[in-house]
Amino acid sequence: GENVEQHPSTLSVQEGDSAVIKCTYSDSASNYFPWYKQELGKRPQLIIDIRSNVGEKKDQRIAVTLNKTAKHFSLHITETQPEDSAVYFCAATGDNDMRFGAGTRLTVKP
Amino acid sequence: KAGVTQTPRYLIKTRGQQVTLSCSPISGHRSVSWYQQTPGQGLQFLFEYFSETQRNKGNFPGRFSGRQFSNSRSEMNVSTLELGDSALYLCASSFGTSGTDTQYFGPGTRLTVL
Protein backbone atom coordinates (compact mmCIF):
# COMPACT_ATOMS: atom_id res chain seq x y z
CA GLY A 1 0.00 0.00 0.00
CA GLU A 2 0.89 3.67 -0.08
CA ASN A 3 3.39 5.07 2.41
CA VAL A 4 3.65 8.82 2.93
CA GLU A 5 6.47 10.51 4.80
CA GLN A 6 6.23 14.13 5.88
CA HIS A 7 8.95 16.52 7.04
CA PRO A 8 9.53 18.40 9.22
CA SER A 9 7.37 17.31 12.12
CA THR A 10 7.54 20.80 13.64
CA LEU A 11 8.28 24.12 12.01
CA SER A 12 8.55 27.52 13.61
CA VAL A 13 8.77 30.68 11.51
CA GLN A 14 8.58 34.40 12.05
CA GLU A 15 5.47 36.19 10.78
CA GLY A 16 6.03 37.22 7.17
CA ASP A 17 8.51 34.45 6.43
CA SER A 18 7.83 31.49 4.15
CA ALA A 19 7.18 27.94 5.28
CA VAL A 20 7.81 24.77 3.28
CA ILE A 21 6.59 21.28 4.15
CA LYS A 22 7.70 18.27 2.12
CA CYS A 23 6.16 14.86 1.57
CA THR A 24 7.30 11.77 -0.24
CA TYR A 25 5.14 8.86 -1.36
CA SER A 26 5.88 5.32 -2.41
CA ASP A 27 3.12 4.27 -4.81
CA SER A 28 3.87 5.46 -8.33
CA ALA A 29 0.18 4.98 -9.17
CA SER A 30 -0.85 7.75 -6.76
CA ASN A 31 -2.40 10.61 -8.66
CA TYR A 32 -4.15 12.86 -6.16
CA PHE A 33 -2.36 14.84 -3.45
CA PRO A 34 -4.41 16.97 -1.05
CA TRP A 35 -3.19 19.09 1.85
CA TYR A 36 -5.24 19.56 4.98
CA LYS A 37 -4.96 22.10 7.78
CA GLN A 38 -6.13 21.17 11.24
CA GLU A 39 -6.44 23.83 13.89
CA LEU A 40 -6.53 22.83 17.52
CA GLY A 41 -9.77 21.06 18.37
CA LYS A 42 -11.12 21.32 14.85
CA ARG A 43 -11.58 19.01 11.92
CA PRO A 44 -9.01 18.77 9.10
CA GLN A 45 -9.91 21.12 6.27
CA LEU A 46 -8.69 20.94 2.69
CA ILE A 47 -6.54 23.94 1.79
CA ILE A 48 -5.18 22.93 -1.60
CA ASP A 49 -4.78 19.84 -3.75
CA ILE A 50 -2.98 18.80 -6.90
CA ARG A 51 -3.40 16.02 -9.41
CA SER A 52 -0.60 14.18 -11.13
CA ASN A 53 -1.13 15.85 -14.49
CA VAL A 54 -0.14 19.21 -12.98
CA GLY A 55 3.27 20.25 -11.64
CA GLU A 56 2.28 23.29 -9.60
CA LYS A 57 -0.85 24.93 -8.26
CA LYS A 58 -1.27 28.25 -6.46
CA ASP A 59 -4.01 29.78 -4.38
CA GLN A 60 -3.10 33.20 -3.02
CA ARG A 61 -0.37 32.63 -0.41
CA ILE A 62 -0.42 28.85 -0.74
CA ALA A 63 1.20 26.75 -3.45
CA VAL A 64 1.83 23.07 -3.96
CA THR A 65 4.46 21.54 -6.23
CA LEU A 66 4.63 17.95 -7.41
CA ASN A 67 7.59 16.01 -8.76
CA LYS A 68 6.22 12.72 -10.03
CA THR A 69 9.60 11.37 -11.03
CA ALA A 70 11.02 11.83 -7.55
CA LYS A 71 7.67 11.02 -5.92
CA HIS A 72 7.58 14.05 -3.71
CA PHE A 73 5.35 17.07 -3.29
CA SER A 74 5.61 20.19 -1.19
CA LEU A 75 3.42 22.84 0.38
CA HIS A 76 4.65 26.42 0.28
CA ILE A 77 3.11 29.16 2.39
CA THR A 78 4.35 32.68 1.77
CA GLU A 79 3.95 35.76 3.97
CA THR A 80 2.94 33.61 6.92
CA GLN A 81 0.48 34.98 9.47
CA PRO A 82 -0.25 33.87 13.05
CA GLU A 83 -3.54 32.34 11.87
CA ASP A 84 -1.53 29.94 9.70
CA SER A 85 -0.45 28.21 12.93
CA ALA A 86 -1.91 24.69 12.81
CA VAL A 87 -1.04 21.10 11.98
CA TYR A 88 -0.74 20.42 8.26
CA PHE A 89 -1.23 16.97 6.75
CA CYS A 90 -0.29 15.84 3.29
CA ALA A 91 -1.95 12.83 1.69
CA ALA A 92 -1.58 10.68 -1.38
CA THR A 93 -4.06 8.42 -3.08
CA GLY A 94 -4.63 6.58 -6.30
CA ASP A 95 -7.08 3.78 -6.86
CA ASN A 96 -6.71 2.68 -3.28
CA ASP A 97 -7.24 4.37 0.04
CA MET A 98 -5.89 7.76 0.98
CA ARG A 99 -2.81 7.69 3.21
CA PHE A 100 -1.75 10.65 5.30
CA GLY A 101 1.61 11.94 6.38
CA ALA A 102 2.26 12.20 10.11
CA GLY A 103 1.63 15.94 10.13
CA THR A 104 3.68 19.13 10.58
CA ARG A 105 2.98 21.47 13.45
CA LEU A 106 3.54 24.97 12.10
CA THR A 107 3.95 27.84 14.54
CA VAL A 108 4.04 31.39 13.23
CA LYS A 109 5.49 33.82 15.76
CA PRO A 110 4.18 37.37 15.64
CA LYS B 1 -25.23 22.11 1.98
CA ALA B 2 -24.87 20.74 5.45
CA GLY B 3 -21.43 19.39 6.27
CA VAL B 4 -20.42 15.98 7.49
CA THR B 5 -21.86 15.23 10.92
CA GLN B 6 -20.82 12.67 13.49
CA THR B 7 -22.56 11.40 16.60
CA PRO B 8 -21.90 11.25 19.40
CA ARG B 9 -19.20 13.89 19.76
CA TYR B 10 -17.84 12.45 23.00
CA LEU B 11 -17.97 8.98 24.45
CA ILE B 12 -16.54 7.36 27.55
CA LYS B 13 -16.45 3.59 27.76
CA THR B 14 -14.68 0.97 29.84
CA ARG B 15 -12.42 -1.80 28.65
CA GLY B 16 -14.26 -4.75 27.18
CA GLN B 17 -17.31 -2.78 26.13
CA GLN B 18 -18.30 -2.13 22.55
CA VAL B 19 -19.16 1.15 20.85
CA THR B 20 -20.93 2.30 17.70
CA LEU B 21 -20.14 5.62 16.05
CA SER B 22 -22.24 7.24 13.35
CA CYS B 23 -21.37 9.43 10.39
CA SER B 24 -23.74 11.28 8.09
CA PRO B 25 -22.06 12.40 4.87
CA ILE B 26 -22.71 15.49 2.83
CA SER B 27 -25.89 15.04 0.80
CA GLY B 28 -25.12 13.31 -2.48
CA HIS B 29 -21.79 11.90 -1.33
CA ARG B 30 -21.49 8.17 -1.76
CA SER B 31 -18.16 7.46 -0.08
CA VAL B 32 -17.44 7.48 3.63
CA SER B 33 -13.97 6.84 5.02
CA TRP B 34 -13.05 6.41 8.66
CA TYR B 35 -9.80 7.45 10.35
CA GLN B 36 -8.35 7.11 13.80
CA GLN B 37 -6.37 10.10 15.02
CA THR B 38 -4.01 9.88 17.97
CA PRO B 39 -1.24 12.26 19.03
CA GLY B 40 1.46 9.71 18.35
CA GLN B 41 0.15 8.07 15.18
CA GLY B 42 -1.48 10.84 13.22
CA LEU B 43 -4.35 9.96 10.90
CA GLN B 44 -4.66 6.22 10.40
CA PHE B 45 -7.00 4.87 7.73
CA LEU B 46 -9.58 2.39 9.03
CA PHE B 47 -11.83 1.67 6.06
CA GLU B 48 -13.78 3.18 3.22
CA TYR B 49 -17.34 2.43 2.14
CA PHE B 50 -18.69 3.29 -1.26
CA SER B 51 -22.27 2.56 -2.27
CA GLU B 52 -22.74 0.24 0.74
CA THR B 53 -19.63 -1.83 -0.04
CA GLN B 54 -16.38 -1.83 1.84
CA ARG B 55 -13.87 -0.69 -0.72
CA ASN B 56 -10.66 -0.67 1.31
CA LYS B 57 -9.51 -1.58 4.78
CA GLY B 58 -6.53 -0.38 6.76
CA ASN B 59 -4.34 -2.36 9.15
CA PHE B 60 -6.65 -2.60 12.12
CA PRO B 61 -7.79 -5.72 13.96
CA GLY B 62 -11.12 -7.34 13.27
CA ARG B 63 -12.56 -5.67 16.38
CA PHE B 64 -13.01 -2.62 14.14
CA SER B 65 -15.85 -2.99 11.68
CA GLY B 66 -18.19 -0.79 9.76
CA ARG B 67 -21.12 -0.62 7.42
CA GLN B 68 -22.88 1.79 5.15
CA PHE B 69 -26.58 2.17 4.62
CA SER B 70 -28.50 2.90 1.45
CA ASN B 71 -28.67 6.60 2.35
CA SER B 72 -24.84 6.61 2.57
CA ARG B 73 -24.82 7.06 6.34
CA SER B 74 -22.13 4.95 7.89
CA GLU B 75 -21.46 3.39 11.26
CA MET B 76 -18.32 1.96 12.70
CA ASN B 77 -18.22 -0.47 15.57
CA VAL B 78 -15.42 -1.32 17.93
CA SER B 79 -15.86 -4.41 20.07
CA THR B 80 -13.95 -5.48 23.16
CA LEU B 81 -12.54 -2.00 23.71
CA GLU B 82 -8.92 -1.61 24.79
CA LEU B 83 -7.24 1.37 26.43
CA GLY B 84 -5.31 1.98 23.23
CA ASP B 85 -8.54 2.57 21.34
CA SER B 86 -8.84 5.98 22.99
CA ALA B 87 -8.64 8.42 20.10
CA LEU B 88 -10.48 10.89 17.92
CA TYR B 89 -12.41 9.02 15.23
CA LEU B 90 -12.96 11.05 12.11
CA CYS B 91 -15.08 10.25 9.14
CA ALA B 92 -14.79 11.92 5.77
CA SER B 93 -17.15 11.88 2.83
CA SER B 94 -16.62 12.40 -0.88
CA PHE B 95 -18.83 12.21 -3.94
CA GLY B 96 -16.68 9.60 -5.63
CA THR B 97 -14.12 7.34 -4.05
CA SER B 98 -11.36 8.78 -1.87
CA GLY B 99 -8.94 8.20 -4.72
CA THR B 100 -10.74 10.53 -7.06
CA ASP B 101 -12.59 13.20 -5.14
CA THR B 102 -11.93 15.60 -2.32
CA GLN B 103 -12.76 14.30 1.13
CA TYR B 104 -14.56 16.49 3.65
CA PHE B 105 -14.15 15.66 7.30
CA GLY B 106 -16.65 15.57 10.11
CA PRO B 107 -15.92 17.03 13.56
CA GLY B 108 -15.00 13.66 14.97
CA THR B 109 -16.04 11.52 17.91
CA ARG B 110 -13.65 11.57 20.84
CA LEU B 111 -13.62 8.13 22.45
CA THR B 112 -12.09 7.63 25.86
CA VAL B 113 -11.63 4.09 27.12
CA LEU B 114 -11.12 3.74 30.88
PDB file of C-alpha atoms in Angstrom:
ATOM      1  CA  GLY A   1       0.000   0.000   0.000  1.00  0.00           C
ATOM      2  CA  GLU A   2       0.887   3.674  -0.078  1.00  0.00           C
ATOM      3  CA  ASN A   3       3.393   5.069   2.414  1.00  0.00           C
ATOM      4  CA  VAL A   4       3.645   8.821   2.928  1.00  0.00           C
ATOM      5  CA  GLU A   5       6.472  10.510   4.802  1.00  0.00           C
ATOM      6  CA  GLN A   6       6.227  14.128   5.876  1.00  0.00           C
ATOM      7  CA  HIS A   7       8.946  16.523   7.039  1.00  0.00           C
ATOM      8  CA  PRO A   8       9.531  18.404   9.217  1.00  0.00           C
ATOM      9  CA  SER A   9       7.367  17.312  12.123  1.00  0.00           C
ATOM     10  CA  THR A  10       7.540  20.796  13.638  1.00  0.00           C
ATOM     11  CA  LEU A  11       8.282  24.123  12.008  1.00  0.00           C
ATOM     12  CA  SER A  12       8.548  27.524  13.614  1.00  0.00           C
ATOM     13  CA  VAL A  13       8.774  30.681  11.505  1.00  0.00           C
ATOM     14  CA  GLN A  14       8.576  34.399  12.050  1.00  0.00           C
ATOM     15  CA  GLU A  15       5.474  36.187  10.784  1.00  0.00           C
ATOM     16  CA  GLY A  16       6.031  37.217   7.171  1.00  0.00           C
ATOM     17  CA  ASP A  17       8.512  34.450   6.435  1.00  0.00           C
ATOM     18  CA  SER A  18       7.831  31.494   4.150  1.00  0.00           C
ATOM     19  CA  ALA A  19       7.178  27.939   5.284  1.00  0.00           C
ATOM     20  CA  VAL A  20       7.809  24.772   3.279  1.00  0.00           C
ATOM     21  CA  ILE A  21       6.590  21.285   4.149  1.00  0.00           C
ATOM     22  CA  LYS A  22       7.698  18.274   2.123  1.00  0.00           C
ATOM     23  CA  CYS A  23       6.159  14.860   1.573  1.00  0.00           C
ATOM     24  CA  THR A  24       7.295  11.772  -0.243  1.00  0.00           C
ATOM     25  CA  TYR A  25       5.135   8.858  -1.364  1.00  0.00           C
ATOM     26  CA  SER A  26       5.877   5.321  -2.410  1.00  0.00           C
ATOM     27  CA  ASP A  27       3.118   4.275  -4.807  1.00  0.00           C
ATOM     28  CA  SER A  28       3.872   5.463  -8.327  1.00  0.00           C
ATOM     29  CA  ALA A  29       0.185   4.976  -9.167  1.00  0.00           C
ATOM     30  CA  SER A  30      -0.851   7.755  -6.758  1.00  0.00           C
ATOM     31  CA  ASN A  31      -2.402  10.608  -8.656  1.00  0.00           C
ATOM     32  CA  TYR A  32      -4.145  12.863  -6.156  1.00  0.00           C
ATOM     33  CA  PHE A  33      -2.364  14.836  -3.445  1.00  0.00           C
ATOM     34  CA  PRO A  34      -4.413  16.975  -1.049  1.00  0.00           C
ATOM     35  CA  TRP A  35      -3.185  19.090   1.849  1.00  0.00           C
ATOM     36  CA  TYR A  36      -5.242  19.556   4.981  1.00  0.00           C
ATOM     37  CA  LYS A  37      -4.959  22.100   7.776  1.00  0.00           C
ATOM     38  CA  GLN A  38      -6.135  21.167  11.245  1.00  0.00           C
ATOM     39  CA  GLU A  39      -6.442  23.831  13.885  1.00  0.00           C
ATOM     40  CA  LEU A  40      -6.533  22.828  17.520  1.00  0.00           C
ATOM     41  CA  GLY A  41      -9.767  21.062  18.374  1.00  0.00           C
ATOM     42  CA  LYS A  42     -11.124  21.325  14.849  1.00  0.00           C
ATOM     43  CA  ARG A  43     -11.578  19.006  11.915  1.00  0.00           C
ATOM     44  CA  PRO A  44      -9.006  18.774   9.096  1.00  0.00           C
ATOM     45  CA  GLN A  45      -9.908  21.124   6.267  1.00  0.00           C
ATOM     46  CA  LEU A  46      -8.694  20.943   2.692  1.00  0.00           C
ATOM     47  CA  ILE A  47      -6.539  23.935   1.787  1.00  0.00           C
ATOM     48  CA  ILE A  48      -5.180  22.930  -1.604  1.00  0.00           C
ATOM     49  CA  ASP A  49      -4.782  19.844  -3.753  1.00  0.00           C
ATOM     50  CA  ILE A  50      -2.983  18.795  -6.897  1.00  0.00           C
ATOM     51  CA  ARG A  51      -3.402  16.025  -9.412  1.00  0.00           C
ATOM     52  CA  SER A  52      -0.599  14.185 -11.134  1.00  0.00           C
ATOM     53  CA  ASN A  53      -1.131  15.854 -14.489  1.00  0.00           C
ATOM     54  CA  VAL A  54      -0.137  19.212 -12.984  1.00  0.00           C
ATOM     55  CA  GLY A  55       3.271  20.251 -11.643  1.00  0.00           C
ATOM     56  CA  GLU A  56       2.279  23.285  -9.600  1.00  0.00           C
ATOM     57  CA  LYS A  57      -0.846  24.926  -8.258  1.00  0.00           C
ATOM     58  CA  LYS A  58      -1.266  28.251  -6.460  1.00  0.00           C
ATOM     59  CA  ASP A  59      -4.012  29.778  -4.382  1.00  0.00           C
ATOM     60  CA  GLN A  60      -3.100  33.196  -3.020  1.00  0.00           C
ATOM     61  CA  ARG A  61      -0.366  32.627  -0.407  1.00  0.00           C
ATOM     62  CA  ILE A  62      -0.420  28.852  -0.739  1.00  0.00           C
ATOM     63  CA  ALA A  63       1.201  26.751  -3.454  1.00  0.00           C
ATOM     64  CA  VAL A  64       1.827  23.067  -3.958  1.00  0.00           C
ATOM     65  CA  THR A  65       4.456  21.541  -6.233  1.00  0.00           C
ATOM     66  CA  LEU A  66       4.626  17.954  -7.414  1.00  0.00           C
ATOM     67  CA  ASN A  67       7.587  16.012  -8.762  1.00  0.00           C
ATOM     68  CA  LYS A  68       6.223  12.719 -10.028  1.00  0.00           C
ATOM     69  CA  THR A  69       9.596  11.366 -11.032  1.00  0.00           C
ATOM     70  CA  ALA A  70      11.016  11.826  -7.555  1.00  0.00           C
ATOM     71  CA  LYS A  71       7.668  11.015  -5.922  1.00  0.00           C
ATOM     72  CA  HIS A  72       7.577  14.055  -3.710  1.00  0.00           C
ATOM     73  CA  PHE A  73       5.350  17.067  -3.292  1.00  0.00           C
ATOM     74  CA  SER A  74       5.613  20.192  -1.195  1.00  0.00           C
ATOM     75  CA  LEU A  75       3.421  22.842   0.384  1.00  0.00           C
ATOM     76  CA  HIS A  76       4.651  26.417   0.277  1.00  0.00           C
ATOM     77  CA  ILE A  77       3.112  29.162   2.390  1.00  0.00           C
ATOM     78  CA  THR A  78       4.346  32.685   1.774  1.00  0.00           C
ATOM     79  CA  GLU A  79       3.954  35.760   3.972  1.00  0.00           C
ATOM     80  CA  THR A  80       2.937  33.609   6.916  1.00  0.00           C
ATOM     81  CA  GLN A  81       0.479  34.984   9.474  1.00  0.00           C
ATOM     82  CA  PRO A  82      -0.248  33.866  13.050  1.00  0.00           C
ATOM     83  CA  GLU A  83      -3.536  32.339  11.865  1.00  0.00           C
ATOM     84  CA  ASP A  84      -1.532  29.943   9.703  1.00  0.00           C
ATOM     85  CA  SER A  85      -0.449  28.211  12.931  1.00  0.00           C
ATOM     86  CA  ALA A  86      -1.908  24.689  12.809  1.00  0.00           C
ATOM     87  CA  VAL A  87      -1.038  21.100  11.980  1.00  0.00           C
ATOM     88  CA  TYR A  88      -0.739  20.418   8.258  1.00  0.00           C
ATOM     89  CA  PHE A  89      -1.228  16.967   6.753  1.00  0.00           C
ATOM     90  CA  CYS A  90      -0.293  15.838   3.288  1.00  0.00           C
ATOM     91  CA  ALA A  91      -1.950  12.829   1.693  1.00  0.00           C
ATOM     92  CA  ALA A  92      -1.581  10.677  -1.381  1.00  0.00           C
ATOM     93  CA  THR A  93      -4.056   8.424  -3.084  1.00  0.00           C
ATOM     94  CA  GLY A  94      -4.633   6.578  -6.303  1.00  0.00           C
ATOM     95  CA  ASP A  95      -7.082   3.777  -6.855  1.00  0.00           C
ATOM     96  CA  ASN A  96      -6.711   2.679  -3.282  1.00  0.00           C
ATOM     97  CA  ASP A  97      -7.239   4.367   0.038  1.00  0.00           C
ATOM     98  CA  MET A  98      -5.889   7.760   0.984  1.00  0.00           C
ATOM     99  CA  ARG A  99      -2.810   7.691   3.208  1.00  0.00           C
ATOM    100  CA  PHE A 100      -1.747  10.650   5.297  1.00  0.00           C
ATOM    101  CA  GLY A 101       1.607  11.938   6.384  1.00  0.00           C
ATOM    102  CA  ALA A 102       2.263  12.202  10.115  1.00  0.00           C
ATOM    103  CA  GLY A 103       1.631  15.944  10.129  1.00  0.00           C
ATOM    104  CA  THR A 104       3.677  19.126  10.576  1.00  0.00           C
ATOM    105  CA  ARG A 105       2.979  21.466  13.452  1.00  0.00           C
ATOM    106  CA  LEU A 106       3.542  24.969  12.095  1.00  0.00           C
ATOM    107  CA  THR A 107       3.945  27.838  14.541  1.00  0.00           C
ATOM    108  CA  VAL A 108       4.041  31.385  13.234  1.00  0.00           C
ATOM    109  CA  LYS A 109       5.495  33.817  15.761  1.00  0.00           C
ATOM    110  CA  PRO A 110       4.181  37.373  15.644  1.00  0.00           C
TER     111      PRO A 110
ATOM    112  CA  LYS B   1     -25.225  22.109   1.981  1.00  0.00           C
ATOM    113  CA  ALA B   2     -24.865  20.737   5.453  1.00  0.00           C
ATOM    114  CA  GLY B   3     -21.431  19.391   6.267  1.00  0.00           C
ATOM    115  CA  VAL B   4     -20.417  15.983   7.492  1.00  0.00           C
ATOM    116  CA  THR B   5     -21.858  15.231  10.919  1.00  0.00           C
ATOM    117  CA  GLN B   6     -20.816  12.666  13.488  1.00  0.00           C
ATOM    118  CA  THR B   7     -22.556  11.398  16.597  1.00  0.00           C
ATOM    119  CA  PRO B   8     -21.900  11.246  19.401  1.00  0.00           C
ATOM    120  CA  ARG B   9     -19.197  13.889  19.760  1.00  0.00           C
ATOM    121  CA  TYR B  10     -17.836  12.446  23.003  1.00  0.00           C
ATOM    122  CA  LEU B  11     -17.973   8.983  24.446  1.00  0.00           C
ATOM    123  CA  ILE B  12     -16.544   7.360  27.551  1.00  0.00           C
ATOM    124  CA  LYS B  13     -16.450   3.587  27.764  1.00  0.00           C
ATOM    125  CA  THR B  14     -14.677   0.973  29.840  1.00  0.00           C
ATOM    126  CA  ARG B  15     -12.416  -1.805  28.646  1.00  0.00           C
ATOM    127  CA  GLY B  16     -14.256  -4.755  27.177  1.00  0.00           C
ATOM    128  CA  GLN B  17     -17.312  -2.784  26.128  1.00  0.00           C
ATOM    129  CA  GLN B  18     -18.300  -2.126  22.547  1.00  0.00           C
ATOM    130  CA  VAL B  19     -19.156   1.152  20.850  1.00  0.00           C
ATOM    131  CA  THR B  20     -20.933   2.302  17.698  1.00  0.00           C
ATOM    132  CA  LEU B  21     -20.137   5.618  16.048  1.00  0.00           C
ATOM    133  CA  SER B  22     -22.239   7.241  13.352  1.00  0.00           C
ATOM    134  CA  CYS B  23     -21.366   9.431  10.388  1.00  0.00           C
ATOM    135  CA  SER B  24     -23.743  11.283   8.085  1.00  0.00           C
ATOM    136  CA  PRO B  25     -22.058  12.395   4.873  1.00  0.00           C
ATOM    137  CA  ILE B  26     -22.709  15.488   2.832  1.00  0.00           C
ATOM    138  CA  SER B  27     -25.894  15.044   0.804  1.00  0.00           C
ATOM    139  CA  GLY B  28     -25.116  13.307  -2.476  1.00  0.00           C
ATOM    140  CA  HIS B  29     -21.788  11.899  -1.328  1.00  0.00           C
ATOM    141  CA  ARG B  30     -21.493   8.166  -1.762  1.00  0.00           C
ATOM    142  CA  SER B  31     -18.165   7.464  -0.084  1.00  0.00           C
ATOM    143  CA  VAL B  32     -17.437   7.483   3.629  1.00  0.00           C
ATOM    144  CA  SER B  33     -13.970   6.842   5.019  1.00  0.00           C
ATOM    145  CA  TRP B  34     -13.048   6.413   8.663  1.00  0.00           C
ATOM    146  CA  TYR B  35      -9.805   7.448  10.347  1.00  0.00           C
ATOM    147  CA  GLN B  36      -8.352   7.110  13.804  1.00  0.00           C
ATOM    148  CA  GLN B  37      -6.375  10.102  15.015  1.00  0.00           C
ATOM    149  CA  THR B  38      -4.013   9.875  17.970  1.00  0.00           C
ATOM    150  CA  PRO B  39      -1.236  12.259  19.027  1.00  0.00           C
ATOM    151  CA  GLY B  40       1.463   9.713  18.348  1.00  0.00           C
ATOM    152  CA  GLN B  41       0.146   8.066  15.185  1.00  0.00           C
ATOM    153  CA  GLY B  42      -1.482  10.844  13.224  1.00  0.00           C
ATOM    154  CA  LEU B  43      -4.353   9.955  10.900  1.00  0.00           C
ATOM    155  CA  GLN B  44      -4.656   6.219  10.401  1.00  0.00           C
ATOM    156  CA  PHE B  45      -6.998   4.866   7.734  1.00  0.00           C
ATOM    157  CA  LEU B  46      -9.579   2.392   9.027  1.00  0.00           C
ATOM    158  CA  PHE B  47     -11.833   1.667   6.059  1.00  0.00           C
ATOM    159  CA  GLU B  48     -13.784   3.179   3.219  1.00  0.00           C
ATOM    160  CA  TYR B  49     -17.336   2.430   2.143  1.00  0.00           C
ATOM    161  CA  PHE B  50     -18.692   3.292  -1.262  1.00  0.00           C
ATOM    162  CA  SER B  51     -22.268   2.559  -2.268  1.00  0.00           C
ATOM    163  CA  GLU B  52     -22.738   0.243   0.736  1.00  0.00           C
ATOM    164  CA  THR B  53     -19.634  -1.834  -0.044  1.00  0.00           C
ATOM    165  CA  GLN B  54     -16.378  -1.829   1.840  1.00  0.00           C
ATOM    166  CA  ARG B  55     -13.869  -0.690  -0.716  1.00  0.00           C
ATOM    167  CA  ASN B  56     -10.657  -0.674   1.307  1.00  0.00           C
ATOM    168  CA  LYS B  57      -9.512  -1.584   4.777  1.00  0.00           C
ATOM    169  CA  GLY B  58      -6.530  -0.384   6.755  1.00  0.00           C
ATOM    170  CA  ASN B  59      -4.342  -2.355   9.149  1.00  0.00           C
ATOM    171  CA  PHE B  60      -6.649  -2.596  12.121  1.00  0.00           C
ATOM    172  CA  PRO B  61      -7.785  -5.720  13.963  1.00  0.00           C
ATOM    173  CA  GLY B  62     -11.116  -7.336  13.269  1.00  0.00           C
ATOM    174  CA  ARG B  63     -12.558  -5.665  16.375  1.00  0.00           C
ATOM    175  CA  PHE B  64     -13.011  -2.624  14.135  1.00  0.00           C
ATOM    176  CA  SER B  65     -15.854  -2.992  11.676  1.00  0.00           C
ATOM    177  CA  GLY B  66     -18.194  -0.788   9.760  1.00  0.00           C
ATOM    178  CA  ARG B  67     -21.119  -0.618   7.422  1.00  0.00           C
ATOM    179  CA  GLN B  68     -22.877   1.794   5.153  1.00  0.00           C
ATOM    180  CA  PHE B  69     -26.579   2.175   4.619  1.00  0.00           C
ATOM    181  CA  SER B  70     -28.502   2.898   1.449  1.00  0.00           C
ATOM    182  CA  ASN B  71     -28.667   6.599   2.348  1.00  0.00           C
ATOM    183  CA  SER B  72     -24.837   6.611   2.567  1.00  0.00           C
ATOM    184  CA  ARG B  73     -24.815   7.059   6.337  1.00  0.00           C
ATOM    185  CA  SER B  74     -22.133   4.946   7.895  1.00  0.00           C
ATOM    186  CA  GLU B  75     -21.464   3.393  11.257  1.00  0.00           C
ATOM    187  CA  MET B  76     -18.320   1.963  12.699  1.00  0.00           C
ATOM    188  CA  ASN B  77     -18.222  -0.472  15.570  1.00  0.00           C
ATOM    189  CA  VAL B  78     -15.422  -1.323  17.927  1.00  0.00           C
ATOM    190  CA  SER B  79     -15.864  -4.412  20.068  1.00  0.00           C
ATOM    191  CA  THR B  80     -13.952  -5.476  23.162  1.00  0.00           C
ATOM    192  CA  LEU B  81     -12.542  -2.003  23.712  1.00  0.00           C
ATOM    193  CA  GLU B  82      -8.924  -1.609  24.793  1.00  0.00           C
ATOM    194  CA  LEU B  83      -7.240   1.372  26.434  1.00  0.00           C
ATOM    195  CA  GLY B  84      -5.306   1.980  23.225  1.00  0.00           C
ATOM    196  CA  ASP B  85      -8.537   2.574  21.338  1.00  0.00           C
ATOM    197  CA  SER B  86      -8.845   5.982  22.986  1.00  0.00           C
ATOM    198  CA  ALA B  87      -8.640   8.421  20.097  1.00  0.00           C
ATOM    199  CA  LEU B  88     -10.476  10.888  17.924  1.00  0.00           C
ATOM    200  CA  TYR B  89     -12.410   9.018  15.231  1.00  0.00           C
ATOM    201  CA  LEU B  90     -12.956  11.054  12.115  1.00  0.00           C
ATOM    202  CA  CYS B  91     -15.077  10.245   9.143  1.00  0.00           C
ATOM    203  CA  ALA B  92     -14.795  11.923   5.772  1.00  0.00           C
ATOM    204  CA  SER B  93     -17.152  11.881   2.829  1.00  0.00           C
ATOM    205  CA  SER B  94     -16.620  12.400  -0.876  1.00  0.00           C
ATOM    206  CA  PHE B  95     -18.826  12.215  -3.937  1.00  0.00           C
ATOM    207  CA  GLY B  96     -16.682   9.596  -5.626  1.00  0.00           C
ATOM    208  CA  THR B  97     -14.116   7.341  -4.047  1.00  0.00           C
ATOM    209  CA  SER B  98     -11.358   8.776  -1.873  1.00  0.00           C
ATOM    210  CA  GLY B  99      -8.939   8.197  -4.722  1.00  0.00           C
ATOM    211  CA  THR B 100     -10.743  10.526  -7.064  1.00  0.00           C
ATOM    212  CA  ASP B 101     -12.593  13.198  -5.142  1.00  0.00           C
ATOM    213  CA  THR B 102     -11.934  15.597  -2.315  1.00  0.00           C
ATOM    214  CA  GLN B 103     -12.762  14.299   1.127  1.00  0.00           C
ATOM    215  CA  TYR B 104     -14.565  16.488   3.650  1.00  0.00           C
ATOM    216  CA  PHE B 105     -14.147  15.664   7.299  1.00  0.00           C
ATOM    217  CA  GLY B 106     -16.649  15.571  10.106  1.00  0.00           C
ATOM    218  CA  PRO B 107     -15.918  17.029  13.561  1.00  0.00           C
ATOM    219  CA  GLY B 108     -14.995  13.655  14.974  1.00  0.00           C
ATOM    220  CA  THR B 109     -16.039  11.519  17.914  1.00  0.00           C
ATOM    221  CA  ARG B 110     -13.647  11.572  20.836  1.00  0.00           C
ATOM    222  CA  LEU B 111     -13.620   8.134  22.446  1.00  0.00           C
ATOM    223  CA  THR B 112     -12.091   7.635  25.862  1.00  0.00           C
ATOM    224  CA  VAL B 113     -11.631   4.094  27.123  1.00  0.00           C
ATOM    225  CA  LEU B 114     -11.115   3.745  30.884  1.00  0.00           C
TER     226      LEU B 114
END
